[in-house]
Amino acid sequence: MTAISDCFDTLRRNQECALIPFITAGDPDLTTTAAALQVLDHHGADMIELGVPYSDPLADGPVIQAAATRALQRGTKLEQVVEMLQTSTLSLRSPIILFTYYNPILHCGIDKFLEKIAGAGVSGLVVPDLPLEEAADLLKPASEIGIDLTLLVAPTSSKQRIEAIARSSQGFIYLVSVTGVTGMRNQMESRVSDLLREVRSITDKPIGVGFGISEAAQARQVRQWGADAVIVGSAFVKRLAEGTPEQGLKAIAEFCQSLKAAIKTTDKKKNTELAQNEKVD
C-alpha cells in the first residue's frame, strides 16, 4: 500500500476528510519552502502538494503563475527542488504530492525523473497537462516505483471519460471544481455537488476537490458534499508570499489550522466564526 492510500484509509476509518495544501517550490525561496512544509505538516495538513515552477503553467491562475515566475527568476530548478525534498521529507508525516507539468518530466526522462523524486521521498504526482490518452507511459513505471499518479477529472468530462480516468487514477481522483484555471473564488459552484455524486457512483476511490477553494466555509461545504479531500492552493500561496518569510509562515500555519478545523468540526457556531475569519481579501 502506498503512503497516500494508507493516509486515505486511516482518514476514512476515522470518518475524516483530508486537507491537502498546495505551495509553490522556491517562492520566496527554497529555504522558506522547506520551512513551509514543516509548518503545514504540523498544523493540520494530511498530504501536501508541492508545485514545481514552470514557465508555461496553463492550469494555474494568476496567484500561482506569479509565484512560479518569482521562483524561476530566483533560479529554482527541478534538481534543486528534489535536493531540498531529500532532506525535508525525512521528518514529514504528510505524504508529498509533486505537481508538475509534463515537459520537465520528458526533458529529464520518465524513468530518471521517477527515480529522482522517489529517492527524495515523494509519494504522489499530479501532471495537469497529461491527458488520459497519453498517461500510460507514466502510469505503469510510476506504479512500479511506488508513486501514485493522480489524474484529473474536469467538470466537462463525459461519464465514459470519468469511468476511464477513475480506473486509471492512482491514490485518489482529482476533481477540478471549475472550468478554467486555479484561483480563489468567492463561492463554490453548486454543480460540484452533482459532480461528486456522479464520480462517486462510478468509483470507490477517494475523491479530492481542488481549484477555487479559498476559505473555511468553502472547504466545509465541499466536505459536506462528500469529498474525501479538500485541496487548497492559491490561498496558501498568497499568504506565504505576503510580508516577510516569517510572517508568511505564520499566516499559512493559522490558515491551515482553520481549514482543518472547518472540515472536522460539527459546531455550527464555531464554523460560522471560522468562515468569517478566513475570508480572502
Coordinates of C-alpha atoms in Angstrom, one line a residue:
M1 CA 0.0 0.0 0.0
T2 CA 1.3 3.5 -0.9
A3 CA 1.7 6.3 1.6
I4 CA -1.2 8.1 0.0
S5 CA -3.6 5.1 0.1
D6 CA -2.6 4.4 3.7
C7 CA -3.4 8.0 4.6
F8 CA -6.8 7.9 3.0
D9 CA -7.6 4.6 4.6
T10 CA -6.7 6.0 8.1
L11 CA -8.8 9.1 7.5
R12 CA -11.8 7.0 6.2
R13 CA -11.7 4.8 9.3
N14 CA -11.8 7.9 11.4
Q15 CA -14.5 9.5 9.2
E16 CA -12.2 12.4 8.4
C17 CA -11.7 14.5 5.3
A18 CA -8.1 15.1 4.1
L19 CA -6.7 18.6 3.9
I20 CA -4.2 19.0 1.0
P21 CA -2.5 22.4 0.9
F22 CA -0.5 23.5 -2.1
I23 CA 2.5 25.7 -2.2
T24 CA 5.0 26.6 -5.0
A25 CA 8.6 25.4 -4.5
G26 CA 11.1 28.3 -4.4
D27 CA 8.7 31.1 -3.6
P28 CA 10.0 33.1 -1.9
D29 CA 13.0 30.7 -1.7
L30 CA 13.7 27.1 -1.1
T31 CA 14.7 27.6 2.5
T32 CA 11.2 29.0 3.1
T33 CA 9.6 26.2 1.1
A34 CA 11.4 23.6 3.4
A35 CA 10.1 25.5 6.4
A36 CA 6.6 25.8 5.0
L37 CA 6.4 22.0 4.5
Q38 CA 7.2 21.5 8.2
V39 CA 4.7 24.2 9.2
L40 CA 1.9 22.7 7.2
D41 CA 2.8 19.2 8.4
H42 CA 2.4 20.4 12.0
H43 CA -0.7 22.4 11.6
G44 CA -3.3 20.2 10.0
A45 CA -2.1 19.0 6.6
D46 CA -2.8 15.4 5.8
M47 CA -0.9 15.5 2.5
I48 CA 1.0 18.4 0.8
E49 CA 1.0 19.3 -2.8
L50 CA 4.2 20.9 -3.9
G51 CA 4.3 22.8 -7.3
V52 CA 7.4 22.7 -9.4
P53 CA 7.7 26.2 -11.0
Y54 CA 7.2 26.1 -14.8
S55 CA 7.4 28.8 -17.4
D56 CA 4.1 28.0 -19.1
P57 CA 1.7 26.9 -16.3
L58 CA -1.5 26.6 -18.3
A59 CA -3.6 25.2 -15.5
D60 CA -2.6 27.9 -13.0
G61 CA -4.3 31.1 -12.2
P62 CA -2.6 34.5 -11.6
V63 CA -1.5 33.9 -8.0
I64 CA 0.3 30.6 -8.7
Q65 CA 1.6 31.9 -12.0
A66 CA 3.2 34.9 -10.2
A67 CA 4.7 32.6 -7.6
A68 CA 6.2 30.4 -10.3
T69 CA 7.6 33.4 -12.1
R70 CA 9.3 34.6 -8.9
A71 CA 10.7 31.2 -8.2
L72 CA 12.1 30.9 -11.7
Q73 CA 13.6 34.3 -11.6
R74 CA 15.5 33.2 -8.4
G75 CA 16.8 30.2 -10.5
T76 CA 14.7 27.5 -8.9
K77 CA 15.1 24.3 -10.9
L78 CA 13.6 20.8 -10.6
E79 CA 17.0 19.4 -9.4
Q80 CA 17.1 21.9 -6.5
V81 CA 13.5 21.1 -5.5
V82 CA 14.4 17.4 -5.4
E83 CA 17.6 18.1 -3.4
M84 CA 15.5 20.1 -0.9
L85 CA 13.0 17.3 -0.5
Q86 CA 15.7 14.7 0.1
T87 CA 16.3 16.3 3.5
S88 CA 12.8 17.7 4.2
T89 CA 10.7 14.6 3.7
L90 CA 12.7 12.7 6.3
S91 CA 10.9 14.5 9.1
L92 CA 7.4 14.9 7.5
R93 CA 4.4 12.9 8.5
S94 CA 2.4 14.1 5.5
P95 CA 3.0 12.4 2.1
I96 CA 4.3 14.8 -0.6
I97 CA 2.5 15.0 -3.9
L98 CA 4.5 16.7 -6.6
F99 CA 2.6 18.9 -9.1
T100 CA 4.5 19.4 -12.3
Y101 CA 3.9 19.8 -16.0
Y102 CA 4.8 17.0 -18.4
N103 CA 7.5 18.8 -20.4
P104 CA 10.1 18.8 -17.5
I105 CA 9.4 15.1 -17.0
L106 CA 10.0 14.3 -20.7
H107 CA 13.1 16.6 -20.6
C108 CA 14.5 14.6 -17.7
G109 CA 13.4 11.2 -19.0
I110 CA 10.5 9.4 -17.4
D111 CA 12.4 6.7 -15.6
K112 CA 15.1 9.1 -14.4
F113 CA 12.6 11.6 -13.2
L114 CA 10.6 9.0 -11.2
E115 CA 13.8 7.6 -9.7
K116 CA 14.8 11.1 -8.6
I117 CA 11.6 12.0 -6.9
A118 CA 11.1 8.6 -5.4
G119 CA 14.6 8.9 -3.9
A120 CA 13.6 12.3 -2.5
G121 CA 10.6 10.8 -0.6
V122 CA 7.8 11.9 -3.0
S123 CA 4.7 9.8 -2.7
G124 CA 2.4 11.1 -5.4
L125 CA 2.4 13.0 -8.7
V126 CA -0.1 15.3 -10.5
V127 CA 0.6 16.3 -14.1
P128 CA -2.2 18.7 -15.1
D129 CA -1.4 18.8 -18.8
L130 CA -1.1 15.0 -19.2
P131 CA -4.3 13.7 -21.0
L132 CA -5.6 10.2 -20.2
E133 CA -4.7 9.1 -23.7
E134 CA -1.0 9.7 -23.1
A135 CA -0.9 8.7 -19.4
A136 CA 0.0 5.0 -19.8
D137 CA 3.7 5.8 -20.4
L138 CA 3.9 7.4 -17.0
L139 CA 1.3 5.4 -15.0
K140 CA 3.0 2.0 -15.2
P141 CA 6.5 3.0 -14.3
A142 CA 5.2 5.3 -11.5
S143 CA 3.2 2.4 -10.0
E144 CA 6.2 0.1 -10.2
I145 CA 8.4 2.6 -8.3
G146 CA 5.7 3.3 -5.7
I147 CA 4.5 6.7 -6.8
D148 CA 0.8 7.4 -7.3
L149 CA 0.0 9.3 -10.5
T150 CA -3.3 11.0 -9.8
L151 CA -5.4 12.0 -12.8
L152 CA -7.8 15.0 -13.1
V153 CA -11.5 14.9 -13.9
A154 CA -12.8 18.2 -15.4
P155 CA -16.3 19.5 -14.9
T156 CA -16.9 18.9 -18.7
S157 CA -15.8 15.3 -18.7
S158 CA -18.3 12.8 -20.0
K159 CA -19.4 9.8 -17.9
Q160 CA -17.4 7.5 -20.2
R161 CA -14.3 9.6 -19.7
I162 CA -14.8 9.8 -16.0
E163 CA -15.1 6.0 -15.8
A164 CA -11.8 5.6 -17.8
I165 CA -10.0 8.2 -15.6
A166 CA -11.3 6.6 -12.4
R167 CA -10.0 3.2 -13.5
S168 CA -6.5 4.5 -14.2
S169 CA -6.0 7.2 -11.5
Q170 CA -3.8 6.2 -8.6
G171 CA -4.0 7.3 -4.9
F172 CA -7.2 9.3 -5.5
I173 CA -9.1 11.1 -8.2
Y174 CA -8.6 14.9 -8.5
L175 CA -11.9 16.5 -9.3
V176 CA -11.5 20.0 -10.7
S177 CA -14.3 22.1 -9.4
V178 CA -14.3 24.8 -12.0
T179 CA -13.8 25.2 -15.8
G180 CA -10.6 27.1 -16.1
V181 CA -7.5 27.7 -14.1
T182 CA -6.7 27.6 -10.4
G183 CA -7.5 30.6 -8.3
M184 CA -9.6 31.9 -5.4
R185 CA -13.4 32.2 -5.8
N186 CA -16.0 33.8 -3.7
Q187 CA -18.2 30.8 -3.6
M188 CA -18.2 27.2 -4.7
E189 CA -20.4 26.3 -7.7
S190 CA -23.3 24.1 -6.7
R191 CA -22.7 21.7 -9.6
V192 CA -19.6 20.4 -7.7
S193 CA -22.1 18.5 -5.5
D194 CA -23.6 16.9 -8.6
L195 CA -20.1 16.1 -10.0
L196 CA -19.1 14.5 -6.7
R197 CA -22.2 12.3 -6.8
E198 CA -21.5 11.3 -10.4
V199 CA -17.9 10.4 -9.7
R200 CA -18.9 8.6 -6.5
S201 CA -21.4 6.5 -8.4
I202 CA -18.6 5.3 -10.7
T203 CA -15.8 4.5 -8.2
D204 CA -15.0 3.9 -4.6
K205 CA -11.6 5.5 -4.9
P206 CA -11.0 8.7 -2.8
I207 CA -12.0 11.9 -4.4
G208 CA -10.2 15.2 -3.8
V209 CA -11.7 18.5 -4.9
G210 CA -9.5 21.4 -5.9
F211 CA -9.3 24.7 -7.9
G212 CA -11.2 27.6 -6.4
I213 CA -11.4 26.7 -2.7
S214 CA -10.0 29.7 -0.7
E215 CA -11.8 29.8 2.7
A216 CA -13.0 27.7 5.5
A217 CA -16.7 27.8 4.6
Q218 CA -15.9 26.5 1.1
A219 CA -13.8 23.7 2.4
R220 CA -16.5 22.7 4.8
Q221 CA -19.1 22.8 2.0
V222 CA -17.0 20.5 -0.2
R223 CA -16.6 18.1 2.7
Q224 CA -20.4 18.1 3.3
W225 CA -20.9 17.3 -0.3
G226 CA -18.9 14.1 0.1
A227 CA -15.3 14.9 -0.9
D228 CA -12.6 12.7 0.7
A229 CA -10.1 15.6 0.3
V230 CA -10.1 19.3 0.1
I231 CA -7.2 20.8 -2.0
V232 CA -6.4 24.5 -1.4
G233 CA -3.7 26.2 -3.5
S234 CA -3.8 29.9 -4.3
A235 CA -5.0 31.0 -0.8
F236 CA -1.9 29.3 0.7
V237 CA 0.5 30.7 -2.0
K238 CA -0.9 34.2 -1.5
R239 CA -0.4 34.1 2.3
L240 CA 3.1 32.7 2.1
A241 CA 4.2 35.4 -0.3
E242 CA 2.9 38.4 1.7
G243 CA 5.3 40.2 4.1
T244 CA 8.4 38.6 5.4
P245 CA 9.0 34.8 5.2
E246 CA 8.4 34.6 8.9
Q247 CA 5.1 36.4 8.5
G248 CA 4.1 34.2 5.6
L249 CA 4.9 31.0 7.6
K250 CA 2.8 32.3 10.5
A251 CA -0.1 33.1 8.1
I252 CA -0.1 29.6 6.5
A253 CA 0.1 27.9 9.9
E254 CA -3.0 29.8 11.1
F255 CA -4.9 29.2 7.8
C256 CA -4.0 25.5 7.7
Q257 CA -5.3 25.1 11.3
S258 CA -8.6 26.9 10.5
L259 CA -9.2 24.8 7.3
K260 CA -8.6 21.6 9.1
A261 CA -10.9 22.6 12.0
A262 CA -13.6 23.6 9.5
I263 CA -13.7 20.2 7.8
K264 CA -13.6 18.4 11.2
T265 CA -16.0 20.3 13.4
T266 CA -19.7 19.9 13.7
D267 CA -20.1 23.0 15.9
K268 CA -22.2 25.4 13.8
K269 CA -21.2 28.5 15.8
K270 CA -17.5 27.6 15.5
N271 CA -17.9 27.0 11.8
T272 CA -19.5 30.4 11.3
E273 CA -16.7 32.1 13.2
L274 CA -14.1 30.3 11.1
A275 CA -15.8 31.3 7.9
Q276 CA -15.9 34.9 8.9
N277 CA -12.3 35.0 10.0
E278 CA -10.9 33.3 6.9
K279 CA -12.4 35.4 4.1
V280 CA -9.7 36.2 1.5
D281 CA -9.3 39.9 0.7

